[in-house]
């Protein structure tokens, strides 16, 4: 999966994910919950820093994740991101 390879490369290089929320949101397609949490945490940081995300698109992406996410830590990250978007 290209998204997983990209995320692993960023992690291995200890480089933060980009500041473009749309680009970061596109990485939510990976199937590894540890990587999903990295993306969710970055999106939360971006929202808290005032970066704009499409609330409708984000709701859709998070709802899709919740259909298969199993780990409580990942669900917690989703909740924190939702709260940040609501302000």
CSV table of N, CA and C in Angstrom, one decimal:
chain,number,residue,atom,x,y,z
A,1,UNK,N,0.9,-1.2,0.0
A,1,UNK,CA,0.0,0.0,0.0
A,1,UNK,C,0.9,1.2,0.0
A,2,UNK,N,0.7,2.1,-1.0
A,2,UNK,CA,1.6,3.3,-1.1
A,2,UNK,C,1.4,4.2,0.1
A,3,UNK,N,0.2,4.3,0.7
A,3,UNK,CA,0.0,5.2,1.9
A,3,UNK,C,0.8,4.7,3.1
A,4,UNK,N,0.8,3.4,3.3
A,4,UNK,CA,1.6,2.8,4.4
A,4,UNK,C,3.0,3.0,4.2
A,5,UNK,N,3.5,2.8,3.0
A,5,UNK,CA,4.9,3.0,2.7
A,5,UNK,C,5.3,4.5,3.0
A,6,UNK,N,4.5,5.4,2.6
A,6,UNK,CA,4.7,6.8,2.8
A,6,UNK,C,4.8,7.2,4.3
A,7,UNK,N,3.8,6.7,5.0
A,7,UNK,CA,3.8,6.9,6.4
A,7,UNK,C,5.0,6.3,7.1
A,8,UNK,N,5.3,5.1,6.8
A,8,UNK,CA,6.5,4.5,7.4
A,8,UNK,C,7.8,5.2,7.0
A,9,UNK,N,7.9,5.8,5.8
A,9,UNK,CA,9.1,6.5,5.4
A,9,UNK,C,9.2,7.8,6.3
A,10,UNK,N,8.1,8.5,6.5
A,10,UNK,CA,8.1,9.7,7.3
A,10,UNK,C,8.5,9.3,8.7
A,11,UNK,N,7.9,8.3,9.2
A,11,UNK,CA,8.3,7.8,10.6
A,11,UNK,C,9.7,7.4,10.7
A,12,UNK,N,10.2,6.7,9.8
A,12,UNK,CA,11.6,6.2,9.8
A,12,UNK,C,12.6,7.4,9.7
A,13,UNK,N,12.2,8.4,9.0
A,13,UNK,CA,13.1,9.6,8.8
A,13,UNK,C,12.9,10.6,9.9
A,14,UNK,N,11.9,10.3,10.8
A,14,UNK,CA,11.5,11.2,11.9
A,14,UNK,C,11.2,12.6,11.4
A,15,UNK,N,10.5,12.6,10.3
A,15,UNK,CA,10.0,13.9,9.7
A,15,UNK,C,8.5,14.0,9.9
A,16,UNK,N,8.1,15.2,10.4
A,16,UNK,CA,6.6,15.3,10.6
A,16,UNK,C,5.8,15.2,9.3
A,17,UNK,N,4.6,14.8,9.4
A,17,UNK,CA,3.7,14.8,8.2
A,17,UNK,C,3.5,16.2,7.7
A,18,UNK,N,3.2,16.4,6.5
A,18,UNK,CA,3.0,17.7,5.9
A,18,UNK,C,1.9,18.6,6.6
A,19,UNK,N,2.0,19.9,6.3
A,19,UNK,CA,1.0,20.8,7.0
A,19,UNK,C,-0.3,20.9,6.2
A,20,UNK,N,-0.4,20.2,5.1
A,20,UNK,CA,-1.6,20.3,4.3
A,20,UNK,C,-2.6,19.3,4.8
A,21,UNK,N,-3.7,19.7,5.4
A,21,UNK,CA,-4.7,18.8,6.0
A,21,UNK,C,-5.3,17.9,4.9
A,22,UNK,N,-5.5,18.4,3.7
A,22,UNK,CA,-6.0,17.5,2.6
A,22,UNK,C,-5.1,16.3,2.3
A,23,UNK,N,-3.8,16.6,2.2
A,23,UNK,CA,-2.8,15.6,2.0
A,23,UNK,C,-2.8,14.6,3.1
A,24,UNK,N,-2.7,15.1,4.3
A,24,UNK,CA,-2.7,14.2,5.5
A,24,UNK,C,-4.0,13.4,5.5
A,25,UNK,N,-5.1,14.0,5.3
A,25,UNK,CA,-6.4,13.2,5.3
A,25,UNK,C,-6.4,12.1,4.3
A,26,UNK,N,-5.7,12.3,3.2
A,26,UNK,CA,-5.6,11.2,2.2
A,26,UNK,C,-4.9,10.0,2.7
A,27,UNK,N,-4.1,10.2,3.7
A,27,UNK,CA,-3.4,9.0,4.3
A,27,UNK,C,-4.2,8.2,5.2
A,28,UNK,N,-5.5,8.5,5.4
A,28,UNK,CA,-6.4,7.8,6.3
A,28,UNK,C,-6.8,6.4,5.6
A,29,UNK,N,-6.3,6.1,4.4
A,29,UNK,CA,-6.7,4.9,3.8
A,29,UNK,C,-5.9,3.7,4.2
A,30,UNK,N,-4.9,3.9,5.0
A,30,UNK,CA,-4.1,2.7,5.4
A,30,UNK,C,-4.9,1.8,6.4
A,31,UNK,N,-4.5,0.6,6.5
A,31,UNK,CA,-5.2,-0.4,7.3
A,31,UNK,C,-4.5,-0.7,8.6
A,32,UNK,N,-3.4,0.0,8.9
A,32,UNK,CA,-2.7,-0.2,10.1
A,32,UNK,C,-3.1,0.8,11.2
A,33,UNK,N,-3.7,0.4,12.3
A,33,UNK,CA,-4.2,1.3,13.3
A,33,UNK,C,-3.1,2.2,13.9
A,34,UNK,N,-1.9,1.7,14.1
A,34,UNK,CA,-0.8,2.5,14.6
A,34,UNK,C,-0.5,3.7,13.7
A,35,UNK,N,-0.5,3.4,12.4
A,35,UNK,CA,-0.3,4.5,11.4
A,35,UNK,C,-1.5,5.4,11.3
A,36,UNK,N,-2.7,4.9,11.4
A,36,UNK,CA,-3.9,5.7,11.4
A,36,UNK,C,-3.8,6.7,12.6
A,37,UNK,N,-3.4,6.2,13.8
A,37,UNK,CA,-3.3,7.1,14.9
A,37,UNK,C,-2.3,8.3,14.6
A,38,UNK,N,-1.2,8.0,14.0
A,38,UNK,CA,-0.2,9.0,13.6
A,38,UNK,C,-0.9,10.1,12.8
A,39,UNK,N,-1.7,9.6,11.8
A,39,UNK,CA,-2.4,10.6,10.9
A,39,UNK,C,-3.4,11.4,11.7
A,40,UNK,N,-4.2,10.7,12.5
A,40,UNK,CA,-5.2,11.4,13.3
A,40,UNK,C,-4.6,12.4,14.2
A,41,UNK,N,-3.5,12.1,14.9
A,41,UNK,CA,-2.8,13.0,15.8
A,41,UNK,C,-2.3,14.2,15.0
A,42,UNK,N,-1.8,14.0,13.8
A,42,UNK,CA,-1.3,15.1,13.0
A,42,UNK,C,-2.4,16.0,12.5
A,43,UNK,N,-3.6,15.4,12.1
A,43,UNK,CA,-4.7,16.2,11.8
A,43,UNK,C,-5.2,17.0,12.9
A,44,UNK,N,-5.2,16.4,14.1
A,44,UNK,CA,-5.6,17.2,15.3
A,44,UNK,C,-4.7,18.4,15.5
A,45,UNK,N,-3.4,18.2,15.4
A,45,UNK,CA,-2.4,19.3,15.5
A,45,UNK,C,-2.7,20.4,14.5
A,46,UNK,N,-3.0,20.0,13.3
A,46,UNK,CA,-3.2,21.0,12.2
A,46,UNK,C,-4.5,21.8,12.5
A,47,UNK,N,-5.5,21.1,13.0
A,47,UNK,CA,-6.8,21.8,13.3
A,47,UNK,C,-6.5,22.8,14.4
A,48,UNK,N,-5.8,22.3,15.5
A,48,UNK,CA,-5.6,23.1,16.6
A,48,UNK,C,-4.7,24.3,16.3
A,49,UNK,N,-3.9,24.2,15.2
A,49,UNK,CA,-3.0,25.3,14.8
A,49,UNK,C,-3.8,26.2,13.8
A,50,UNK,N,-5.1,26.0,13.6
A,50,UNK,CA,-5.9,26.8,12.7
A,50,UNK,C,-6.0,26.5,11.3
A,51,UNK,N,-5.4,25.3,10.9
A,51,UNK,CA,-5.5,24.9,9.5
A,51,UNK,C,-7.0,24.4,9.2
A,52,UNK,N,-7.4,24.8,8.1
A,52,UNK,CA,-8.8,24.4,7.7
A,52,UNK,C,-8.9,23.1,7.1
A,53,UNK,N,-9.9,22.3,7.6
A,53,UNK,CA,-10.3,21.0,7.0
A,53,UNK,C,-11.7,21.1,6.6
A,54,UNK,N,-12.1,20.3,5.7
A,54,UNK,CA,-13.5,20.2,5.3
A,54,UNK,C,-14.2,19.3,6.3
A,55,UNK,N,-15.1,20.0,7.2
A,55,UNK,CA,-15.8,19.2,8.2
A,55,UNK,C,-16.6,18.0,7.6
A,56,UNK,N,-17.3,18.3,6.5
A,56,UNK,CA,-18.1,17.2,5.9
A,56,UNK,C,-17.2,16.0,5.4
A,57,UNK,N,-16.1,16.3,4.8
A,57,UNK,CA,-15.3,15.3,4.3
A,57,UNK,C,-14.6,14.5,5.5
A,58,UNK,N,-14.2,15.3,6.5
A,58,UNK,CA,-13.6,14.6,7.6
A,58,UNK,C,-14.6,13.7,8.3
A,59,UNK,N,-15.9,14.2,8.5
A,59,UNK,CA,-16.9,13.3,9.1
A,59,UNK,C,-17.0,12.0,8.3
A,60,UNK,N,-17.1,12.2,7.0
A,60,UNK,CA,-17.2,11.0,6.2
A,60,UNK,C,-16.1,10.0,6.3
A,61,UNK,N,-14.8,10.6,6.4
A,61,UNK,CA,-13.6,9.7,6.5
A,61,UNK,C,-13.6,9.0,7.9
A,62,UNK,N,-14.0,9.8,8.9
A,62,UNK,CA,-13.9,9.2,10.2
A,62,UNK,C,-15.0,8.1,10.4
A,63,UNK,N,-16.2,8.4,9.8
A,63,UNK,CA,-17.3,7.4,9.9
A,63,UNK,C,-16.8,6.1,9.2
A,64,UNK,N,-16.1,6.2,8.1
A,64,UNK,CA,-15.7,5.0,7.4
A,64,UNK,C,-14.6,4.3,8.2
A,65,UNK,N,-13.8,5.0,8.9
A,65,UNK,CA,-12.8,4.4,9.8
A,65,UNK,C,-13.5,3.6,10.9
A,66,UNK,N,-14.5,4.2,11.4
A,66,UNK,CA,-15.1,3.6,12.6
A,66,UNK,C,-15.8,2.2,12.2
A,67,UNK,N,-16.0,2.0,11.0
A,67,UNK,CA,-16.6,0.7,10.6
A,67,UNK,C,-15.7,-0.5,10.8
A,68,UNK,N,-14.4,-0.2,10.9
A,68,UNK,CA,-13.4,-1.4,11.1
A,68,UNK,C,-12.4,-1.2,12.2
A,69,UNK,N,-12.3,0.0,12.7
A,69,UNK,CA,-11.4,0.3,13.8
A,69,UNK,C,-11.7,-0.6,15.1
A,70,UNK,N,-10.7,-1.2,15.6
A,70,UNK,CA,-11.0,-2.1,16.8
A,70,UNK,C,-10.3,-1.6,18.1
A,71,UNK,N,-9.2,-0.8,18.0
A,71,UNK,CA,-8.4,-0.5,19.1
A,71,UNK,C,-9.0,0.8,19.8
A,72,UNK,N,-9.2,0.7,21.1
A,72,UNK,CA,-9.7,1.9,21.9
A,72,UNK,C,-8.8,3.1,21.7
A,73,UNK,N,-7.5,3.0,21.6
A,73,UNK,CA,-6.6,4.1,21.4
A,73,UNK,C,-7.0,4.9,20.1
A,74,UNK,N,-7.3,4.1,19.1
A,74,UNK,CA,-7.6,4.8,17.8
A,74,UNK,C,-9.0,5.5,17.9
A,75,UNK,N,-9.9,4.9,18.6
A,75,UNK,CA,-11.2,5.5,18.8
A,75,UNK,C,-11.1,6.8,19.6
A,76,UNK,N,-10.2,6.8,20.6
A,76,UNK,CA,-9.9,8.0,21.4
A,76,UNK,C,-9.3,9.1,20.5
A,77,UNK,N,-8.4,8.7,19.6
A,77,UNK,CA,-7.9,9.7,18.7
A,77,UNK,C,-8.9,10.3,17.8
A,78,UNK,N,-9.9,9.5,17.3
A,78,UNK,CA,-11.0,10.0,16.5
A,78,UNK,C,-11.8,11.0,17.3
A,79,UNK,N,-12.1,10.7,18.6
A,79,UNK,CA,-12.9,11.6,19.4
A,79,UNK,C,-12.2,12.9,19.7
A,80,UNK,N,-10.9,12.8,19.9
A,80,UNK,CA,-10.1,14.1,20.1
A,80,UNK,C,-10.1,14.9,18.9
A,81,UNK,N,-10.0,14.3,17.7
A,81,UNK,CA,-10.0,15.1,16.4
A,81,UNK,C,-11.4,15.7,16.2
A,82,UNK,N,-12.4,15.0,16.5
A,82,UNK,CA,-13.8,15.5,16.3
A,82,UNK,C,-14.0,16.7,17.2
A,83,UNK,N,-13.5,16.6,18.5
A,83,UNK,CA,-13.7,17.7,19.4
A,83,UNK,C,-12.9,19.0,19.0
A,84,UNK,N,-11.7,18.7,18.4
A,84,UNK,CA,-10.9,19.9,17.9
A,84,UNK,C,-11.6,20.5,16.7
A,85,UNK,N,-12.2,19.8,15.9
A,85,UNK,CA,-12.9,20.4,14.7
A,85,UNK,C,-14.1,21.2,15.2
A,86,UNK,N,-14.8,20.7,16.2
A,86,UNK,CA,-15.9,21.5,16.7
A,86,UNK,C,-15.5,22.7,17.5
A,87,UNK,N,-14.2,22.7,17.9
A,87,UNK,CA,-13.7,23.9,18.6
A,87,UNK,C,-14.1,23.9,20.0
